[in-house]
């Protein structure tokens, strides 16, 4: 069975009350339930972890090697600062989709750079809850592509 790790970074546990005009009113739990249901339709298992601590997220990425087939990550503001998370993700062999609810490219300049961008398969941003759905759609292709070539998705 394909196993997906969904990682949520700092302050995403505040969704629902956090800047609703930018992030909407759904809670993180709402997003997770939605993306888990969509992954479930593919027969996939989705595990979610949220942390406000960079090191915890890094250790989750380390532990994902050989266990999970793909990662979906919304690293919150660590996206714009964390070279440590970049390096951890760089050592994960499967597809990685970077997700943002908002469109960081259209916001403050400090959000215009992603340290993760060079090591992810692609980024989906600006579509609210739909960003997560689109990440699953992308993975249908990316995970499928690898199994068709005989390459294990988590090699
Ligand atoms: C975010 C965008 C980041 O710039 C911000 O720091 C977040 C949320 C998003 O989902 O739009 O925490 O990742």
PDB file of C-alpha atoms and ligand atoms in Angstrom:
ATOM      1  CA  UNK A   1       0.000   0.000   0.000  1.00  0.00           C
ATOM      2  CA  UNK A   2       1.219   3.477  -0.857  1.00  0.00           C
ATOM      3  CA  UNK A   3       1.989   5.476   2.255  1.00  0.00           C
ATOM      4  CA  UNK A   4       1.920   9.261   2.235  1.00  0.00           C
ATOM      5  CA  UNK A   5       3.387  11.478   4.949  1.00  0.00           C
ATOM      6  CA  UNK A   6       1.688  14.851   5.349  1.00  0.00           C
ATOM      7  CA  UNK A   7       3.808  17.332   7.292  1.00  0.00           C
ATOM      8  CA  UNK A   8       2.537  20.632   8.672  1.00  0.00           C
ATOM      9  CA  UNK A   9       4.892  23.268  10.007  1.00  0.00           C
ATOM     10  CA  UNK A  10       4.695  26.056  12.578  1.00  0.00           C
ATOM     11  CA  UNK A  11       1.452  27.878  13.273  1.00  0.00           C
ATOM     12  CA  UNK A  12      -0.656  25.682  11.029  1.00  0.00           C
ATOM     13  CA  UNK A  13      -2.216  24.286  14.211  1.00  0.00           C
ATOM     14  CA  UNK A  14      -3.789  27.757  14.538  1.00  0.00           C
ATOM     15  CA  UNK A  15      -5.707  27.488  11.271  1.00  0.00           C
ATOM     16  CA  UNK A  16      -9.356  28.331  11.705  1.00  0.00           C
ATOM     17  CA  UNK A  17      -8.615  31.430  13.759  1.00  0.00           C
ATOM     18  CA  UNK A  18      -5.311  32.499  12.172  1.00  0.00           C
ATOM     19  CA  UNK A  19      -5.708  35.306   9.652  1.00  0.00           C
ATOM     20  CA  UNK A  20      -8.887  33.835   8.107  1.00  0.00           C
ATOM     21  CA  UNK A  21      -8.933  36.338   5.241  1.00  0.00           C
ATOM     22  CA  UNK A  22      -5.633  34.802   4.050  1.00  0.00           C
ATOM     23  CA  UNK A  23      -5.934  31.189   5.213  1.00  0.00           C
ATOM     24  CA  UNK A  24      -9.693  30.609   5.383  1.00  0.00           C
ATOM     25  CA  UNK A  25     -11.698  29.251   8.282  1.00  0.00           C
ATOM     26  CA  UNK A  26     -11.026  25.520   7.993  1.00  0.00           C
ATOM     27  CA  UNK A  27      -8.969  24.045  10.821  1.00  0.00           C
ATOM     28  CA  UNK A  28      -5.880  21.911  10.225  1.00  0.00           C
ATOM     29  CA  UNK A  29      -7.987  18.899  11.206  1.00  0.00           C
ATOM     30  CA  UNK A  30     -10.501  19.785   8.496  1.00  0.00           C
ATOM     31  CA  UNK A  31      -7.706  19.899   5.900  1.00  0.00           C
ATOM     32  CA  UNK A  32      -6.217  16.626   7.113  1.00  0.00           C
ATOM     33  CA  UNK A  33      -9.574  14.817   7.044  1.00  0.00           C
ATOM     34  CA  UNK A  34     -10.183  16.068   3.523  1.00  0.00           C
ATOM     35  CA  UNK A  35      -6.787  15.076   2.159  1.00  0.00           C
ATOM     36  CA  UNK A  36      -6.907  11.725   3.970  1.00  0.00           C
ATOM     37  CA  UNK A  37     -10.292  10.968   2.390  1.00  0.00           C
ATOM     38  CA  UNK A  38      -8.943  11.828  -1.061  1.00  0.00           C
ATOM     39  CA  UNK A  39      -5.820   9.706  -0.532  1.00  0.00           C
ATOM     40  CA  UNK A  40      -8.074   6.930   0.769  1.00  0.00           C
ATOM     41  CA  UNK A  41      -9.949   6.921  -2.556  1.00  0.00           C
ATOM     42  CA  UNK A  42      -6.639   5.911  -4.170  1.00  0.00           C
ATOM     43  CA  UNK A  43      -6.287   3.135  -1.585  1.00  0.00           C
ATOM     44  CA  UNK A  44      -3.450   5.082   0.064  1.00  0.00           C
ATOM     45  CA  UNK A  45      -2.729   5.520   3.748  1.00  0.00           C
ATOM     46  CA  UNK A  46      -1.980   9.045   4.948  1.00  0.00           C
ATOM     47  CA  UNK A  47      -0.140   9.859   8.155  1.00  0.00           C
ATOM     48  CA  UNK A  48      -0.126  13.446   9.413  1.00  0.00           C
ATOM     49  CA  UNK A  49       2.218  15.254  11.748  1.00  0.00           C
ATOM     50  CA  UNK A  50       2.174  18.922  12.738  1.00  0.00           C
ATOM     51  CA  UNK A  51       4.961  20.544  14.700  1.00  0.00           C
ATOM     52  CA  UNK A  52       6.001  24.037  15.654  1.00  0.00           C
ATOM     53  CA  UNK A  53       9.582  22.762  15.975  1.00  0.00           C
ATOM     54  CA  UNK A  54      11.961  22.574  13.042  1.00  0.00           C
ATOM     55  CA  UNK A  55      13.958  19.656  14.513  1.00  0.00           C
ATOM     56  CA  UNK A  56      10.837  17.537  14.992  1.00  0.00           C
ATOM     57  CA  UNK A  57       9.913  18.003  11.332  1.00  0.00           C
ATOM     58  CA  UNK A  58      13.480  17.167  10.271  1.00  0.00           C
ATOM     59  CA  UNK A  59      13.426  13.958  12.310  1.00  0.00           C
ATOM     60  CA  UNK A  60      10.098  13.005  10.746  1.00  0.00           C
ATOM     61  CA  UNK A  61      11.666  13.422   7.311  1.00  0.00           C
ATOM     62  CA  UNK A  62      14.620  11.243   8.369  1.00  0.00           C
ATOM     63  CA  UNK A  63      12.237   8.583   9.655  1.00  0.00           C
ATOM     64  CA  UNK A  64      10.221   8.703   6.416  1.00  0.00           C
ATOM     65  CA  UNK A  65      13.068   7.230   4.366  1.00  0.00           C
ATOM     66  CA  UNK A  66      12.130   3.683   3.312  1.00  0.00           C
ATOM     67  CA  UNK A  67       8.814   3.917   5.179  1.00  0.00           C
ATOM     68  CA  UNK A  68       6.771   6.447   3.201  1.00  0.00           C
ATOM     69  CA  UNK A  69       6.416   6.589  -0.577  1.00  0.00           C
ATOM     70  CA  UNK A  70       5.815  10.329  -0.842  1.00  0.00           C
ATOM     71  CA  UNK A  71       5.654  13.486   1.252  1.00  0.00           C
ATOM     72  CA  UNK A  72       3.237  16.409   1.118  1.00  0.00           C
ATOM     73  CA  UNK A  73       4.615  19.316   3.115  1.00  0.00           C
ATOM     74  CA  UNK A  74       3.316  22.708   4.138  1.00  0.00           C
ATOM     75  CA  UNK A  75       6.272  23.934   6.166  1.00  0.00           C
ATOM     76  CA  UNK A  76       4.659  27.274   7.087  1.00  0.00           C
ATOM     77  CA  UNK A  77       7.254  30.032   7.484  1.00  0.00           C
ATOM     78  CA  UNK A  78      10.083  27.456   7.660  1.00  0.00           C
ATOM     79  CA  UNK A  79       9.584  27.366   3.892  1.00  0.00           C
ATOM     80  CA  UNK A  80      11.310  30.725   3.729  1.00  0.00           C
ATOM     81  CA  UNK A  81      14.150  30.112   6.161  1.00  0.00           C
ATOM     82  CA  UNK A  82      15.013  26.475   6.766  1.00  0.00           C
ATOM     83  CA  UNK A  83      18.051  25.118   4.971  1.00  0.00           C
ATOM     84  CA  UNK A  84      18.044  22.256   7.496  1.00  0.00           C
ATOM     85  CA  UNK A  85      14.634  21.123   6.298  1.00  0.00           C
ATOM     86  CA  UNK A  86      15.853  21.550   2.718  1.00  0.00           C
ATOM     87  CA  UNK A  87      18.786  19.224   3.423  1.00  0.00           C
ATOM     88  CA  UNK A  88      16.589  16.639   5.163  1.00  0.00           C
ATOM     89  CA  UNK A  89      14.110  16.560   2.277  1.00  0.00           C
ATOM     90  CA  UNK A  90      16.995  16.325  -0.190  1.00  0.00           C
ATOM     91  CA  UNK A  91      17.794  12.903   1.272  1.00  0.00           C
ATOM     92  CA  UNK A  92      14.253  11.546   0.726  1.00  0.00           C
ATOM     93  CA  UNK A  93      14.075   9.536  -2.486  1.00  0.00           C
ATOM     94  CA  UNK A  94      10.330   9.675  -3.216  1.00  0.00           C
ATOM     95  CA  UNK A  95       8.241  12.505  -4.650  1.00  0.00           C
ATOM     96  CA  UNK A  96       7.667  15.566  -2.450  1.00  0.00           C
ATOM     97  CA  UNK A  97       4.920  18.114  -3.038  1.00  0.00           C
ATOM     98  CA  UNK A  98       5.210  21.524  -1.354  1.00  0.00           C
ATOM     99  CA  UNK A  99       1.815  22.992  -0.531  1.00  0.00           C
ATOM    100  CA  UNK A 100       0.618  26.424   0.555  1.00  0.00           C
ATOM    101  CA  UNK A 101      -2.911  27.573   1.244  1.00  0.00           C
ATOM    102  CA  UNK A 102      -2.053  31.144   0.314  1.00  0.00           C
ATOM    103  CA  UNK A 103       0.047  32.314  -2.606  1.00  0.00           C
ATOM    104  CA  UNK A 104       3.357  33.348  -0.985  1.00  0.00           C
ATOM    105  CA  UNK A 105       4.617  34.822  -4.271  1.00  0.00           C
ATOM    106  CA  UNK A 106       1.905  37.474  -4.075  1.00  0.00           C
ATOM    107  CA  UNK A 107       2.545  38.392  -0.445  1.00  0.00           C
ATOM    108  CA  UNK A 108       5.369  40.033   1.569  1.00  0.00           C
ATOM    109  CA  UNK A 109       8.802  39.778  -0.046  1.00  0.00           C
ATOM    110  CA  UNK A 110      10.201  37.479   2.676  1.00  0.00           C
ATOM    111  CA  UNK A 111       7.703  34.851   1.479  1.00  0.00           C
ATOM    112  CA  UNK A 112       8.906  34.989  -2.109  1.00  0.00           C
ATOM    113  CA  UNK A 113      11.751  32.511  -1.597  1.00  0.00           C
ATOM    114  CA  UNK A 114      11.330  28.842  -0.747  1.00  0.00           C
ATOM    115  CA  UNK A 115      14.359  26.984   0.575  1.00  0.00           C
ATOM    116  CA  UNK A 116      12.439  23.781  -0.174  1.00  0.00           C
ATOM    117  CA  UNK A 117      11.766  24.501  -3.849  1.00  0.00           C
ATOM    118  CA  UNK A 118      15.074  23.050  -5.132  1.00  0.00           C
ATOM    119  CA  UNK A 119      14.406  19.645  -3.543  1.00  0.00           C
ATOM    120  CA  UNK A 120      10.670  19.147  -4.099  1.00  0.00           C
ATOM    121  CA  UNK A 121       8.943  17.704  -7.156  1.00  0.00           C
ATOM    122  CA  UNK A 122       6.702  20.768  -7.398  1.00  0.00           C
ATOM    123  CA  UNK A 123       4.785  23.408  -5.486  1.00  0.00           C
ATOM    124  CA  UNK A 124       1.047  24.064  -5.296  1.00  0.00           C
ATOM    125  CA  UNK A 125       0.059  27.375  -3.763  1.00  0.00           C
ATOM    126  CA  UNK A 126      -2.810  29.792  -3.513  1.00  0.00           C
ATOM    127  CA  UNK A 127      -5.838  27.538  -3.808  1.00  0.00           C
ATOM    128  CA  UNK A 128      -6.763  27.152  -0.143  1.00  0.00           C
ATOM    129  CA  UNK A 129      -8.011  23.643   0.690  1.00  0.00           C
ATOM    130  CA  UNK A 130      -7.834  22.789  -3.001  1.00  0.00           C
ATOM    131  CA  UNK A 131      -4.016  23.099  -2.815  1.00  0.00           C
ATOM    132  CA  UNK A 132      -3.972  19.890  -0.746  1.00  0.00           C
ATOM    133  CA  UNK A 133      -6.347  18.141  -3.144  1.00  0.00           C
ATOM    134  CA  UNK A 134      -4.124  19.111  -6.067  1.00  0.00           C
ATOM    135  CA  UNK A 135      -1.106  17.716  -4.228  1.00  0.00           C
ATOM    136  CA  UNK A 136      -2.823  14.317  -4.113  1.00  0.00           C
ATOM    137  CA  UNK A 137      -3.685  14.615  -7.820  1.00  0.00           C
ATOM    138  CA  UNK A 138      -0.015  15.358  -8.549  1.00  0.00           C
ATOM    139  CA  UNK A 139       1.054  12.338  -6.509  1.00  0.00           C
ATOM    140  CA  UNK A 140      -1.317  10.032  -8.393  1.00  0.00           C
ATOM    141  CA  UNK A 141       0.849  10.805 -11.382  1.00  0.00           C
ATOM    142  CA  UNK A 142       4.227  10.933  -9.631  1.00  0.00           C
ATOM    143  CA  UNK A 143       3.801   7.777  -7.565  1.00  0.00           C
ATOM    144  CA  UNK A 144       2.170   5.981 -10.524  1.00  0.00           C
ATOM    145  CA  UNK A 145       5.022   6.962 -12.842  1.00  0.00           C
ATOM    146  CA  UNK A 146       7.560   5.367 -10.516  1.00  0.00           C
ATOM    147  CA  UNK A 147       5.606   2.138 -10.067  1.00  0.00           C
ATOM    148  CA  UNK A 148       5.180   1.856 -13.866  1.00  0.00           C
ATOM    149  CA  UNK A 149       8.927   2.063 -14.385  1.00  0.00           C
ATOM    150  CA  UNK A 150       9.359  -0.694 -11.800  1.00  0.00           C
ATOM    151  CA  UNK A 151      11.152   1.756  -9.508  1.00  0.00           C
ATOM    152  CA  UNK A 152       9.874   1.540  -5.964  1.00  0.00           C
ATOM    153  CA  UNK A 153       8.318   4.905  -5.036  1.00  0.00           C
ATOM    154  CA  UNK A 154      10.322   4.918  -1.812  1.00  0.00           C
ATOM    155  CA  UNK A 155      13.612   3.638  -3.198  1.00  0.00           C
TER     156      UNK A 155
HETATM  157  C1  LIG B   1       1.790  29.165   4.295  1.00  0.00           C
HETATM  158  C2  LIG B   1       2.493  30.392   3.725  1.00  0.00           C
HETATM  159  C3  LIG B   1       3.680  30.789   4.595  1.00  0.00           C
HETATM  160  O1  LIG B   1       4.293  31.957   4.072  1.00  0.00           O
HETATM  161  C4  LIG B   1       3.223  31.079   6.004  1.00  0.00           C
HETATM  162  O2  LIG B   1       4.322  31.384   6.826  1.00  0.00           O
HETATM  163  C5  LIG B   1       2.411  29.990   6.584  1.00  0.00           C
HETATM  164  C6  LIG B   1       1.384  29.371   5.747  1.00  0.00           C
HETATM  165  C7  LIG B   1       0.518  28.835   3.499  1.00  0.00           C
HETATM  166  O3  LIG B   1       0.021  27.707   3.635  1.00  0.00           O
HETATM  167  O4  LIG B   1      -0.005  29.680   2.780  1.00  0.00           O
HETATM  168  O5  LIG B   1       2.525  29.649   7.754  1.00  0.00           O
HETATM  169  O6  LIG B   1       2.665  28.066   4.205  1.00  0.00           O
END
